[in-house]
Amino acid sequence: SKLRCLTLDGNTIAEVPRAIMQLTEMRILSMRQCGVAVLPEGITHLVALQELHMNDNALESLPDLWVFDV
């Protein structure tokens, strides 16, 4: 649960594993070239996330990730 950086680049995972959503201290998640088509809403639970690398995937849509406090 204390994992802060995870790189899964080049794996044919096709979807973001649900277990990742429990890693609330994650700062960097890289899943380049994994065949991911959907970024799950649960990705917003990664409140410490600073970098998300999803290059070269088949993403069709993105959840509403941008929340600003004014």
mmCIF file of N, CA and C in Angstrom:
data_model
loop_
_atom_site.group_PDB
_atom_site.id
_atom_site.type_symbol
_atom_site.label_atom_id
_atom_site.label_comp_id
_atom_site.label_asym_id
_atom_site.label_seq_id
_atom_site.Cartn_x
_atom_site.Cartn_y
_atom_site.Cartn_z
ATOM 1 N N SER A 1 0.814 -1.204 0.000
ATOM 2 C CA SER A 1 0.000 0.000 0.000
ATOM 3 C C SER A 1 0.854 1.264 0.000
ATOM 4 N N LYS A 2 2.157 1.135 0.238
ATOM 5 C CA LYS A 2 3.054 2.293 0.291
ATOM 6 C C LYS A 2 3.786 2.534 -1.027
ATOM 7 N N LEU A 3 3.487 1.735 -2.055
ATOM 8 C CA LEU A 3 4.154 1.849 -3.349
ATOM 9 C C LEU A 3 3.959 3.249 -3.917
ATOM 10 N N ARG A 4 5.039 3.846 -4.394
ATOM 11 C CA ARG A 4 4.960 5.212 -4.900
ATOM 12 C C ARG A 4 5.194 5.317 -6.397
ATOM 13 N N CYS A 5 5.853 4.328 -6.982
ATOM 14 C CA CYS A 5 6.137 4.360 -8.415
ATOM 15 C C CYS A 5 5.935 2.965 -8.988
ATOM 16 N N LEU A 6 5.178 2.882 -10.080
ATOM 17 C CA LEU A 6 4.928 1.603 -10.727
ATOM 18 C C LEU A 6 5.046 1.786 -12.227
ATOM 19 N N THR A 7 5.899 0.971 -12.853
ATOM 20 C CA THR A 7 6.089 1.010 -14.297
ATOM 21 C C THR A 7 5.700 -0.333 -14.881
ATOM 22 N N LEU A 8 4.702 -0.319 -15.744
ATOM 23 C CA LEU A 8 4.216 -1.540 -16.396
ATOM 24 C C LEU A 8 4.318 -1.424 -17.915
ATOM 25 N N ASP A 9 5.146 -0.532 -18.404
ATOM 26 C CA ASP A 9 5.281 -0.255 -19.833
ATOM 27 C C ASP A 9 5.511 -1.526 -20.649
ATOM 28 N N GLY A 10 4.811 -1.604 -21.790
ATOM 29 C CA GLY A 10 5.032 -2.672 -22.737
ATOM 30 C C GLY A 10 4.368 -3.996 -22.420
ATOM 31 N N ASN A 11 3.616 -4.076 -21.341
ATOM 32 C CA ASN A 11 2.889 -5.304 -21.009
ATOM 33 C C ASN A 11 1.529 -5.277 -21.693
ATOM 34 N N THR A 12 1.048 -6.422 -22.089
ATOM 35 C CA THR A 12 -0.265 -6.482 -22.739
ATOM 36 C C THR A 12 -1.348 -6.716 -21.687
ATOM 37 N N ILE A 13 -1.515 -5.723 -20.840
ATOM 38 C CA ILE A 13 -2.456 -5.801 -19.724
ATOM 39 C C ILE A 13 -3.878 -5.489 -20.193
ATOM 40 N N ALA A 14 -4.024 -4.541 -21.092
ATOM 41 C CA ALA A 14 -5.286 -4.107 -21.697
ATOM 42 C C ALA A 14 -6.218 -3.341 -20.761
ATOM 43 N N GLU A 15 -6.048 -3.436 -19.461
ATOM 44 C CA GLU A 15 -6.843 -2.609 -18.548
ATOM 45 C C GLU A 15 -6.036 -2.329 -17.287
ATOM 46 N N VAL A 16 -6.379 -1.231 -16.641
ATOM 47 C CA VAL A 16 -5.695 -0.856 -15.404
ATOM 48 C C VAL A 16 -6.189 -1.785 -14.295
ATOM 49 N N PRO A 17 -5.284 -2.539 -13.652
ATOM 50 C CA PRO A 17 -5.707 -3.457 -12.593
ATOM 51 C C PRO A 17 -6.386 -2.704 -11.434
ATOM 52 N N ARG A 18 -7.489 -3.259 -10.946
ATOM 53 C CA ARG A 18 -8.243 -2.623 -9.853
ATOM 54 C C ARG A 18 -7.396 -2.431 -8.602
ATOM 55 N N ALA A 19 -6.478 -3.317 -8.348
ATOM 56 C CA ALA A 19 -5.639 -3.237 -7.149
ATOM 57 C C ALA A 19 -4.828 -1.938 -7.110
ATOM 58 N N ILE A 20 -4.536 -1.385 -8.265
ATOM 59 C CA ILE A 20 -3.773 -0.138 -8.318
ATOM 60 C C ILE A 20 -4.544 0.999 -7.654
ATOM 61 N N MET A 21 -5.858 0.966 -7.722
ATOM 62 C CA MET A 21 -6.684 2.035 -7.153
ATOM 63 C C MET A 21 -6.570 2.124 -5.630
ATOM 64 N N GLN A 22 -6.034 1.099 -5.004
ATOM 65 C CA GLN A 22 -5.852 1.095 -3.549
ATOM 66 C C GLN A 22 -4.502 1.653 -3.132
ATOM 67 N N LEU A 23 -3.658 1.962 -4.094
ATOM 68 C CA LEU A 23 -2.322 2.467 -3.800
ATOM 69 C C LEU A 23 -2.369 3.993 -3.714
ATOM 70 N N THR A 24 -2.941 4.483 -2.642
ATOM 71 C CA THR A 24 -3.221 5.918 -2.514
ATOM 72 C C THR A 24 -1.977 6.786 -2.340
ATOM 73 N N GLU A 25 -0.818 6.176 -2.137
ATOM 74 C CA GLU A 25 0.420 6.951 -2.045
ATOM 75 C C GLU A 25 1.193 6.956 -3.364
ATOM 76 N N MET A 26 0.600 6.357 -4.406
ATOM 77 C CA MET A 26 1.232 6.296 -5.724
ATOM 78 C C MET A 26 1.471 7.698 -6.258
ATOM 79 N N ARG A 27 2.701 7.962 -6.669
ATOM 80 C CA ARG A 27 3.052 9.269 -7.223
ATOM 81 C C ARG A 27 3.274 9.202 -8.729
ATOM 82 N N ILE A 28 3.790 8.054 -9.201
ATOM 83 C CA ILE A 28 4.071 7.897 -10.627
ATOM 84 C C ILE A 28 3.526 6.549 -11.089
ATOM 85 N N LEU A 29 2.693 6.579 -12.113
ATOM 86 C CA LEU A 29 2.163 5.362 -12.724
ATOM 87 C C LEU A 29 2.430 5.440 -14.215
ATOM 88 N N SER A 30 3.140 4.451 -14.731
ATOM 89 C CA SER A 30 3.466 4.414 -16.148
ATOM 90 C C SER A 30 2.970 3.108 -16.751
ATOM 91 N N MET A 31 2.077 3.244 -17.719
ATOM 92 C CA MET A 31 1.523 2.080 -18.421
ATOM 93 C C MET A 31 1.550 2.351 -19.923
ATOM 94 N N ARG A 32 2.715 2.734 -20.439
ATOM 95 C CA ARG A 32 2.853 2.990 -21.870
ATOM 96 C C ARG A 32 2.764 1.671 -22.643
ATOM 97 N N GLN A 33 2.155 1.732 -23.803
ATOM 98 C CA GLN A 33 2.085 0.602 -24.736
ATOM 99 C C GLN A 33 1.534 -0.671 -24.096
ATOM 100 N N CYS A 34 0.418 -0.549 -23.392
ATOM 101 C CA CYS A 34 -0.198 -1.710 -22.732
ATOM 102 C C CYS A 34 -1.520 -2.126 -23.377
ATOM 103 N N GLY A 35 -2.006 -1.372 -24.351
ATOM 104 C CA GLY A 35 -3.268 -1.699 -24.985
ATOM 105 C C GLY A 35 -4.483 -1.276 -24.182
ATOM 106 N N VAL A 36 -4.316 -0.335 -23.271
ATOM 107 C CA VAL A 36 -5.413 0.137 -22.423
ATOM 108 C C VAL A 36 -6.374 0.991 -23.250
ATOM 109 N N ALA A 37 -7.668 0.672 -23.188
ATOM 110 C CA ALA A 37 -8.687 1.426 -23.924
ATOM 111 C C ALA A 37 -9.481 2.358 -23.013
ATOM 112 N N VAL A 38 -9.577 2.018 -21.721
ATOM 113 C CA VAL A 38 -10.392 2.800 -20.792
ATOM 114 C C VAL A 38 -9.584 3.092 -19.534
ATOM 115 N N LEU A 39 -9.578 4.339 -19.157
ATOM 116 C CA LEU A 39 -8.980 4.736 -17.890
ATOM 117 C C LEU A 39 -10.113 4.771 -16.873
ATOM 118 N N PRO A 40 -10.093 3.897 -15.870
ATOM 119 C CA PRO A 40 -11.227 3.788 -14.951
ATOM 120 C C PRO A 40 -11.412 5.018 -14.060
ATOM 121 N N GLU A 41 -12.658 5.257 -13.663
ATOM 122 C CA GLU A 41 -12.973 6.366 -12.758
ATOM 123 C C GLU A 41 -12.179 6.265 -11.460
ATOM 124 N N GLY A 42 -11.893 5.050 -11.018
ATOM 125 C CA GLY A 42 -11.165 4.829 -9.774
ATOM 126 C C GLY A 42 -9.780 5.438 -9.757
ATOM 127 N N ILE A 43 -9.274 5.828 -10.911
ATOM 128 C CA ILE A 43 -7.947 6.439 -10.982
ATOM 129 C C ILE A 43 -7.923 7.734 -10.166
ATOM 130 N N THR A 44 -9.088 8.331 -9.949
ATOM 131 C CA THR A 44 -9.161 9.563 -9.168
ATOM 132 C C THR A 44 -8.898 9.321 -7.678
ATOM 133 N N HIS A 45 -8.898 8.061 -7.247
ATOM 134 C CA HIS A 45 -8.567 7.732 -5.854
ATOM 135 C C HIS A 45 -7.077 7.872 -5.579
ATOM 136 N N LEU A 46 -6.288 7.973 -6.627
ATOM 137 C CA LEU A 46 -4.841 8.134 -6.469
ATOM 138 C C LEU A 46 -4.534 9.614 -6.249
ATOM 139 N N VAL A 47 -4.855 10.083 -5.070
ATOM 140 C CA VAL A 47 -4.783 11.521 -4.766
ATOM 141 C C VAL A 47 -3.360 12.068 -4.728
ATOM 142 N N ALA A 48 -2.356 11.219 -4.569
ATOM 143 C CA ALA A 48 -0.966 11.675 -4.544
ATOM 144 C C ALA A 48 -0.315 11.602 -5.926
ATOM 145 N N LEU A 49 -1.060 11.120 -6.931
ATOM 146 C CA LEU A 49 -0.509 10.916 -8.265
ATOM 147 C C LEU A 49 -0.040 12.232 -8.866
ATOM 148 N N GLN A 50 1.224 12.268 -9.270
ATOM 149 C CA GLN A 50 1.814 13.455 -9.880
ATOM 150 C C GLN A 50 2.096 13.247 -11.355
ATOM 151 N N GLU A 51 2.377 11.993 -11.736
ATOM 152 C CA GLU A 51 2.674 11.680 -13.131
ATOM 153 C C GLU A 51 1.908 10.439 -13.550
ATOM 154 N N LEU A 52 1.219 10.539 -14.684
ATOM 155 C CA LEU A 52 0.499 9.418 -15.263
ATOM 156 C C LEU A 52 0.924 9.317 -16.717
ATOM 157 N N HIS A 53 1.602 8.233 -17.063
ATOM 158 C CA HIS A 53 2.117 8.031 -18.417
ATOM 159 C C HIS A 53 1.301 6.932 -19.094
ATOM 160 N N MET A 54 0.507 7.332 -20.098
ATOM 161 C CA MET A 54 -0.357 6.384 -20.803
ATOM 162 C C MET A 54 -0.150 6.480 -22.317
ATOM 163 N N ASN A 55 1.034 6.869 -22.741
ATOM 164 C CA ASN A 55 1.342 7.023 -24.156
ATOM 165 C C ASN A 55 1.152 5.704 -24.911
ATOM 166 N N ASP A 56 0.803 5.821 -26.173
ATOM 167 C CA ASP A 56 0.713 4.680 -27.091
ATOM 168 C C ASP A 56 -0.238 3.594 -26.613
ATOM 169 N N ASN A 57 -1.377 3.993 -26.095
ATOM 170 C CA ASN A 57 -2.459 3.084 -25.747
ATOM 171 C C ASN A 57 -3.633 3.373 -26.676
ATOM 172 N N ALA A 58 -4.686 2.638 -26.546
ATOM 173 C CA ALA A 58 -5.878 2.807 -27.385
ATOM 174 C C ALA A 58 -6.988 3.492 -26.594
ATOM 175 N N LEU A 59 -6.644 4.520 -25.813
ATOM 176 C CA LEU A 59 -7.624 5.191 -24.961
ATOM 177 C C LEU A 59 -8.755 5.792 -25.779
ATOM 178 N N GLU A 60 -9.978 5.450 -25.392
ATOM 179 C CA GLU A 60 -11.174 5.946 -26.068
ATOM 180 C C GLU A 60 -11.802 7.109 -25.321
ATOM 181 N N SER A 61 -11.627 7.143 -24.014
ATOM 182 C CA SER A 61 -12.184 8.232 -23.209
ATOM 183 C C SER A 61 -11.410 8.334 -21.899
ATOM 184 N N LEU A 62 -11.567 9.470 -21.267
ATOM 185 C CA LEU A 62 -10.908 9.725 -19.987
ATOM 186 C C LEU A 62 -11.955 10.115 -18.955
ATOM 187 N N PRO A 63 -11.770 9.693 -17.706
ATOM 188 C CA PRO A 63 -12.678 10.160 -16.651
ATOM 189 C C PRO A 63 -12.408 11.632 -16.349
ATOM 190 N N ASP A 64 -13.317 12.269 -15.653
ATOM 191 C CA ASP A 64 -13.141 13.648 -15.246
ATOM 192 C C ASP A 64 -12.070 13.688 -14.159
ATOM 193 N N LEU A 65 -10.849 14.037 -14.543
ATOM 194 C CA LEU A 65 -9.710 14.006 -13.622
ATOM 195 C C LEU A 65 -9.406 15.338 -12.979
ATOM 196 N N TRP A 66 -9.895 16.398 -13.527
ATOM 197 C CA TRP A 66 -9.458 17.719 -13.096
ATOM 198 C C TRP A 66 -10.432 18.326 -12.113
ATOM 199 N N VAL A 67 -9.999 18.436 -10.871
ATOM 200 C CA VAL A 67 -10.791 19.046 -9.814
ATOM 201 C C VAL A 67 -9.959 20.168 -9.212
ATOM 202 N N PHE A 68 -10.503 21.357 -9.235
ATOM 203 C CA PHE A 68 -9.777 22.505 -8.719
ATOM 204 C C PHE A 68 -10.506 23.108 -7.538
ATOM 205 N N ASP A 69 -9.761 23.424 -6.498
ATOM 206 C CA ASP A 69 -10.303 24.156 -5.353
ATOM 207 C C ASP A 69 -9.966 25.616 -5.540
ATOM 208 N N VAL A 70 -10.959 26.451 -5.496
ATOM 209 C CA VAL A 70 -10.720 27.897 -5.688
ATOM 210 C C VAL A 70 -11.115 28.615 -4.429
#
